Amino acid sequence: MNLAASVSENQSISLLMLDSHRLFTAGLESLIRGVDDISVVGCIQSPRELSASIGLFQVDVIVMGLDFENFDPFRSIPDWRKEHPGGRLLVLSGHDEEIYAERLIRAGASGYISKSSEFEDLLDAIRRVAKGELAVSPTIARHLLNNYTGNASSRDKNKDLSALTDRELQVLTLIAKGCSTVTIANQMSIGKKTVDTYKERIKSKLSIQTSMQLTQYAGRVIGISL
C-alpha cells in the first residue's frame, strides 16, 4: 500500500483526485499546478478505481466528491479505511456541510470542505489533512466538540435530520435530486419496496404527511450543488 505517513513541512504533498466531473477535476488540477508544495499524481472518476490507483501512486491525500452512481459514502468510506487504515481522505462536495460533514467525519473522512469555498481554503485543508489534522470549518469543529463533550445544542437543519439514519439521509438526498423510486432503488442497490419503507420512516420522523410534502421538504432543506 503506497499511503505515506504524515507529511513534514518541507515535503511536497502527493494528491489523488476522485470526482465524477471531469471538467471540475481538470480545472482544479490546472490551479494546483501553480502550487509549489502540492502535486496532483492522478485524477480518477470512479470509487472503483481508488484501490488500484493507490497501488500505482505514492498518495498523501485523496480529495473526493460524493456524486457517483451506486455509491454510499457512509458505507464505502469505513470499508476503505479498514482496507487502508493510514489513508487520509478529504471530502470536497457541493452538499450542505451542516448536514453531511459530521456524518462523513464519523465514517472516517479526515476533512470536509465545500466546493463553494475559496481556493486558498482548499489548499489549507489539504495541508492540514496531510499533516494528520482534521480539516473542517470552525462551525463543524464546534459541533463535533459539543457532541463529544455532551453539550450538543439544537441546530436548525440538522436538528431534525439527525434523527435519520445514514441510509434514510441518502434516500432524502436522492429525492432532492429529483430521483424516482426506481432510480433510488437502482442507485442504492435495494428494492422499490425498501425505498418506499425508507420514505415512510422519513415522513414519520420528520412529521411529514404526504409524498408531495416530502419532495418539497427535500428540495428546500437538502443543499446540493455539483
mmCIF file of N, CA and C in Angstrom, residues 166-223:
data_model
loop_
_atom_site.group_PDB
_atom_site.id
_atom_site.type_symbol
_atom_site.label_atom_id
_atom_site.label_comp_id
_atom_site.label_asym_id
_atom_site.label_seq_id
_atom_site.Cartn_x
_atom_site.Cartn_y
_atom_site.Cartn_z
ATOM 1 N N ASP A 166 -28.150 7.001 8.248
ATOM 2 C CA ASP A 166 -27.383 7.377 7.061
ATOM 3 C C ASP A 166 -28.101 6.961 5.783
ATOM 4 N N ARG A 167 -28.719 5.790 5.786
ATOM 5 C CA ARG A 167 -29.432 5.319 4.593
ATOM 6 C C ARG A 167 -30.662 6.183 4.325
ATOM 7 N N GLU A 168 -31.361 6.583 5.359
ATOM 8 C CA GLU A 168 -32.522 7.457 5.186
ATOM 9 C C GLU A 168 -32.096 8.819 4.654
ATOM 10 N N LEU A 169 -30.974 9.326 5.136
ATOM 11 C CA LEU A 169 -30.461 10.595 4.612
ATOM 12 C C LEU A 169 -30.083 10.461 3.146
ATOM 13 N N GLN A 170 -29.533 9.305 2.769
ATOM 14 C CA GLN A 170 -29.186 9.092 1.367
ATOM 15 C C GLN A 170 -30.440 9.091 0.494
ATOM 16 N N VAL A 171 -31.507 8.455 0.957
ATOM 17 C CA VAL A 171 -32.778 8.468 0.217
ATOM 18 C C VAL A 171 -33.288 9.896 0.079
ATOM 19 N N LEU A 172 -33.252 10.659 1.162
ATOM 20 C CA LEU A 172 -33.728 12.044 1.117
ATOM 21 C C LEU A 172 -32.895 12.878 0.149
ATOM 22 N N THR A 173 -31.600 12.626 0.111
ATOM 23 C CA THR A 173 -30.721 13.339 -0.819
ATOM 24 C C THR A 173 -31.088 13.039 -2.264
ATOM 25 N N LEU A 174 -31.361 11.780 -2.558
ATOM 26 C CA LEU A 174 -31.734 11.401 -3.924
ATOM 27 C C LEU A 174 -33.105 11.968 -4.294
ATOM 28 N N ILE A 175 -34.010 12.058 -3.333
ATOM 29 C CA ILE A 175 -35.296 12.714 -3.582
ATOM 30 C C ILE A 175 -35.066 14.171 -3.945
ATOM 31 N N ALA A 176 -34.160 14.828 -3.224
ATOM 32 C CA ALA A 176 -33.854 16.236 -3.506
ATOM 33 C C ALA A 176 -33.283 16.420 -4.899
ATOM 34 N N LYS A 177 -32.619 15.394 -5.410
ATOM 35 C CA LYS A 177 -32.063 15.453 -6.763
ATOM 36 C C LYS A 177 -33.111 15.180 -7.834
ATOM 37 N N GLY A 178 -34.330 14.844 -7.404
ATOM 38 C CA GLY A 178 -35.403 14.575 -8.352
ATOM 39 C C GLY A 178 -35.478 13.137 -8.811
ATOM 40 N N CYS A 179 -34.831 12.223 -8.094
ATOM 41 C CA CYS A 179 -34.810 10.813 -8.497
ATOM 42 C C CYS A 179 -36.140 10.132 -8.182
ATOM 43 N N SER A 180 -36.573 9.277 -9.080
ATOM 44 C CA SER A 180 -37.779 8.488 -8.867
ATOM 45 C C SER A 180 -37.470 7.321 -7.927
ATOM 46 N N THR A 181 -38.529 6.633 -7.496
ATOM 47 C CA THR A 181 -38.340 5.469 -6.627
ATOM 48 C C THR A 181 -37.482 4.413 -7.310
ATOM 49 N N VAL A 182 -37.721 4.176 -8.594
ATOM 50 C CA VAL A 182 -36.937 3.186 -9.343
ATOM 51 C C VAL A 182 -35.469 3.591 -9.396
ATOM 52 N N THR A 183 -35.218 4.867 -9.673
ATOM 53 C CA THR A 183 -33.834 5.350 -9.743
ATOM 54 C C THR A 183 -33.142 5.228 -8.392
ATOM 55 N N ILE A 184 -33.850 5.584 -7.323
ATOM 56 C CA ILE A 184 -33.278 5.464 -5.979
ATOM 57 C C ILE A 184 -32.940 4.008 -5.681
ATOM 58 N N ALA A 185 -33.851 3.111 -6.041
ATOM 59 C CA ALA A 185 -33.607 1.684 -5.815
ATOM 60 C C ALA A 185 -32.360 1.219 -6.554
ATOM 61 N N ASN A 186 -32.219 1.652 -7.804
ATOM 62 C CA ASN A 186 -31.043 1.266 -8.592
ATOM 63 C C ASN A 186 -29.766 1.871 -8.026
ATOM 64 N N GLN A 187 -29.838 3.141 -7.626
ATOM 65 C CA GLN A 187 -28.661 3.826 -7.084
ATOM 66 C C GLN A 187 -28.176 3.162 -5.799
ATOM 67 N N MET A 188 -29.114 2.716 -4.973
ATOM 68 C CA MET A 188 -28.757 2.168 -3.665
ATOM 69 C C MET A 188 -28.711 0.648 -3.646
ATOM 70 N N SER A 189 -29.000 0.034 -4.800
ATOM 71 C CA SER A 189 -28.984 -1.436 -4.919
ATOM 72 C C SER A 189 -29.944 -2.087 -3.919
ATOM 73 N N ILE A 190 -31.152 -1.543 -3.857
ATOM 74 C CA ILE A 190 -32.196 -2.090 -2.991
ATOM 75 C C ILE A 190 -33.487 -2.179 -3.792
ATOM 76 N N GLY A 191 -34.510 -2.827 -3.234
ATOM 77 C CA GLY A 191 -35.777 -2.961 -3.920
ATOM 78 C C GLY A 191 -36.652 -1.723 -3.791
ATOM 79 N N LYS A 192 -37.644 -1.615 -4.682
ATOM 80 C CA LYS A 192 -38.549 -0.464 -4.645
ATOM 81 C C LYS A 192 -39.354 -0.430 -3.345
ATOM 82 N N LYS A 193 -39.746 -1.600 -2.849
ATOM 83 C CA LYS A 193 -40.491 -1.639 -1.594
ATOM 84 C C LYS A 193 -39.640 -1.136 -0.432
ATOM 85 N N THR A 194 -38.347 -1.427 -0.490
ATOM 86 C CA THR A 194 -37.443 -0.941 0.559
ATOM 87 C C THR A 194 -37.342 0.577 0.515
ATOM 88 N N VAL A 195 -37.297 1.133 -0.703
ATOM 89 C CA VAL A 195 -37.278 2.593 -0.848
ATOM 90 C C VAL A 195 -38.546 3.188 -0.248
ATOM 91 N N ASP A 196 -39.691 2.576 -0.559
ATOM 92 C CA ASP A 196 -40.958 3.069 -0.008
ATOM 93 C C ASP A 196 -40.960 3.006 1.521
ATOM 94 N N THR A 197 -40.373 1.943 2.061
ATOM 95 C CA THR A 197 -40.278 1.819 3.520
ATOM 96 C C THR A 197 -39.431 2.936 4.105
ATOM 97 N N TYR A 198 -38.298 3.224 3.463
ATOM 98 C CA TYR A 198 -37.445 4.330 3.911
ATOM 99 C C TYR A 198 -38.211 5.651 3.875
ATOM 100 N N LYS A 199 -38.956 5.868 2.800
ATOM 101 C CA LYS A 199 -39.719 7.114 2.673
ATOM 102 C C LYS A 199 -40.728 7.257 3.810
ATOM 103 N N GLU A 200 -41.413 6.163 4.142
ATOM 104 C CA GLU A 200 -42.400 6.215 5.220
ATOM 105 C C GLU A 200 -41.728 6.504 6.560
ATOM 106 N N ARG A 201 -40.556 5.920 6.780
ATOM 107 C CA ARG A 201 -39.824 6.181 8.024
ATOM 108 C C ARG A 201 -39.396 7.644 8.105
ATOM 109 N N ILE A 202 -38.936 8.174 6.972
ATOM 110 C CA ILE A 202 -38.508 9.581 6.938
ATOM 111 C C ILE A 202 -39.686 10.495 7.249
ATOM 112 N N LYS A 203 -40.824 10.224 6.605
ATOM 113 C CA LYS A 203 -42.014 11.055 6.840
ATOM 114 C C LYS A 203 -42.436 11.000 8.308
ATOM 115 N N SER A 204 -42.352 9.817 8.894
ATOM 116 C CA SER A 204 -42.730 9.670 10.295
ATOM 117 C C SER A 204 -41.794 10.456 11.209
ATOM 118 N N LYS A 205 -40.496 10.341 10.969
ATOM 119 C CA LYS A 205 -39.512 11.020 11.821
ATOM 120 C C LYS A 205 -39.562 12.538 11.673
ATOM 121 N N LEU A 206 -39.916 13.011 10.479
ATOM 122 C CA LEU A 206 -39.931 14.451 10.218
ATOM 123 C C LEU A 206 -41.333 15.052 10.312
ATOM 124 N N SER A 207 -42.308 14.213 10.717
ATOM 125 C CA SER A 207 -43.710 14.662 10.846
ATOM 126 C C SER A 207 -44.230 15.234 9.534
ATOM 127 N N ILE A 208 -43.966 14.521 8.450
ATOM 128 C CA ILE A 208 -44.422 14.901 7.109
ATOM 129 C C ILE A 208 -45.553 13.960 6.709
ATOM 130 N N GLN A 209 -46.618 14.509 6.141
ATOM 131 C CA GLN A 209 -47.815 13.721 5.887
ATOM 132 C C GLN A 209 -47.831 13.053 4.514
ATOM 133 N N THR A 210 -47.438 13.775 3.471
ATOM 134 C CA THR A 210 -47.608 13.267 2.114
ATOM 135 C C THR A 210 -46.281 13.184 1.368
ATOM 136 N N SER A 211 -46.302 12.423 0.275
ATOM 137 C CA SER A 211 -45.106 12.307 -0.566
ATOM 138 C C SER A 211 -44.754 13.643 -1.209
ATOM 139 N N MET A 212 -45.760 14.430 -1.566
ATOM 140 C CA MET A 212 -45.514 15.752 -2.139
ATOM 141 C C MET A 212 -44.791 16.644 -1.127
ATOM 142 N N GLN A 213 -45.241 16.614 0.117
ATOM 143 C CA GLN A 213 -44.580 17.403 1.159
ATOM 144 C C GLN A 213 -43.146 16.931 1.384
ATOM 145 N N LEU A 214 -42.932 15.621 1.275
ATOM 146 C CA LEU A 214 -41.580 15.074 1.430
ATOM 147 C C LEU A 214 -40.662 15.586 0.328
ATOM 148 N N THR A 215 -41.168 15.591 -0.902
ATOM 149 C CA THR A 215 -40.377 16.094 -2.031
ATOM 150 C C THR A 215 -40.053 17.572 -1.850
ATOM 151 N N GLN A 216 -41.047 18.347 -1.422
ATOM 152 C CA GLN A 216 -40.833 19.781 -1.199
ATOM 153 C C GLN A 216 -39.828 20.016 -0.074
ATOM 154 N N TYR A 217 -39.933 19.235 0.991
ATOM 155 C CA TYR A 217 -39.010 19.363 2.121
ATOM 156 C C TYR A 217 -37.582 19.039 1.680
ATOM 157 N N ALA A 218 -37.426 17.950 0.933
ATOM 158 C CA ALA A 218 -36.093 17.548 0.473
ATOM 159 C C ALA A 218 -35.463 18.632 -0.383
ATOM 160 N N GLY A 219 -36.256 19.198 -1.295
ATOM 161 C CA GLY A 219 -35.733 20.249 -2.159
ATOM 162 C C GLY A 219 -35.364 21.509 -1.406
ATOM 163 N N ARG A 220 -36.093 21.791 -0.314
ATOM 164 C CA ARG A 220 -35.856 23.012 0.458
ATOM 165 C C ARG A 220 -34.673 22.870 1.414
ATOM 166 N N VAL A 221 -34.523 21.706 2.027
ATOM 167 C CA VAL A 221 -33.565 21.548 3.124
ATOM 168 C C VAL A 221 -32.228 20.969 2.675
ATOM 169 N N ILE A 222 -32.256 20.035 1.739
ATOM 170 C CA ILE A 222 -31.009 19.398 1.310
ATOM 171 C C ILE A 222 -30.331 20.305 0.298
ATOM 172 N N GLY A 223 -29.220 20.903 0.680
ATOM 173 C CA GLY A 223 -28.497 21.798 -0.227
ATOM 174 C C GLY A 223 -27.537 21.027 -1.101
#
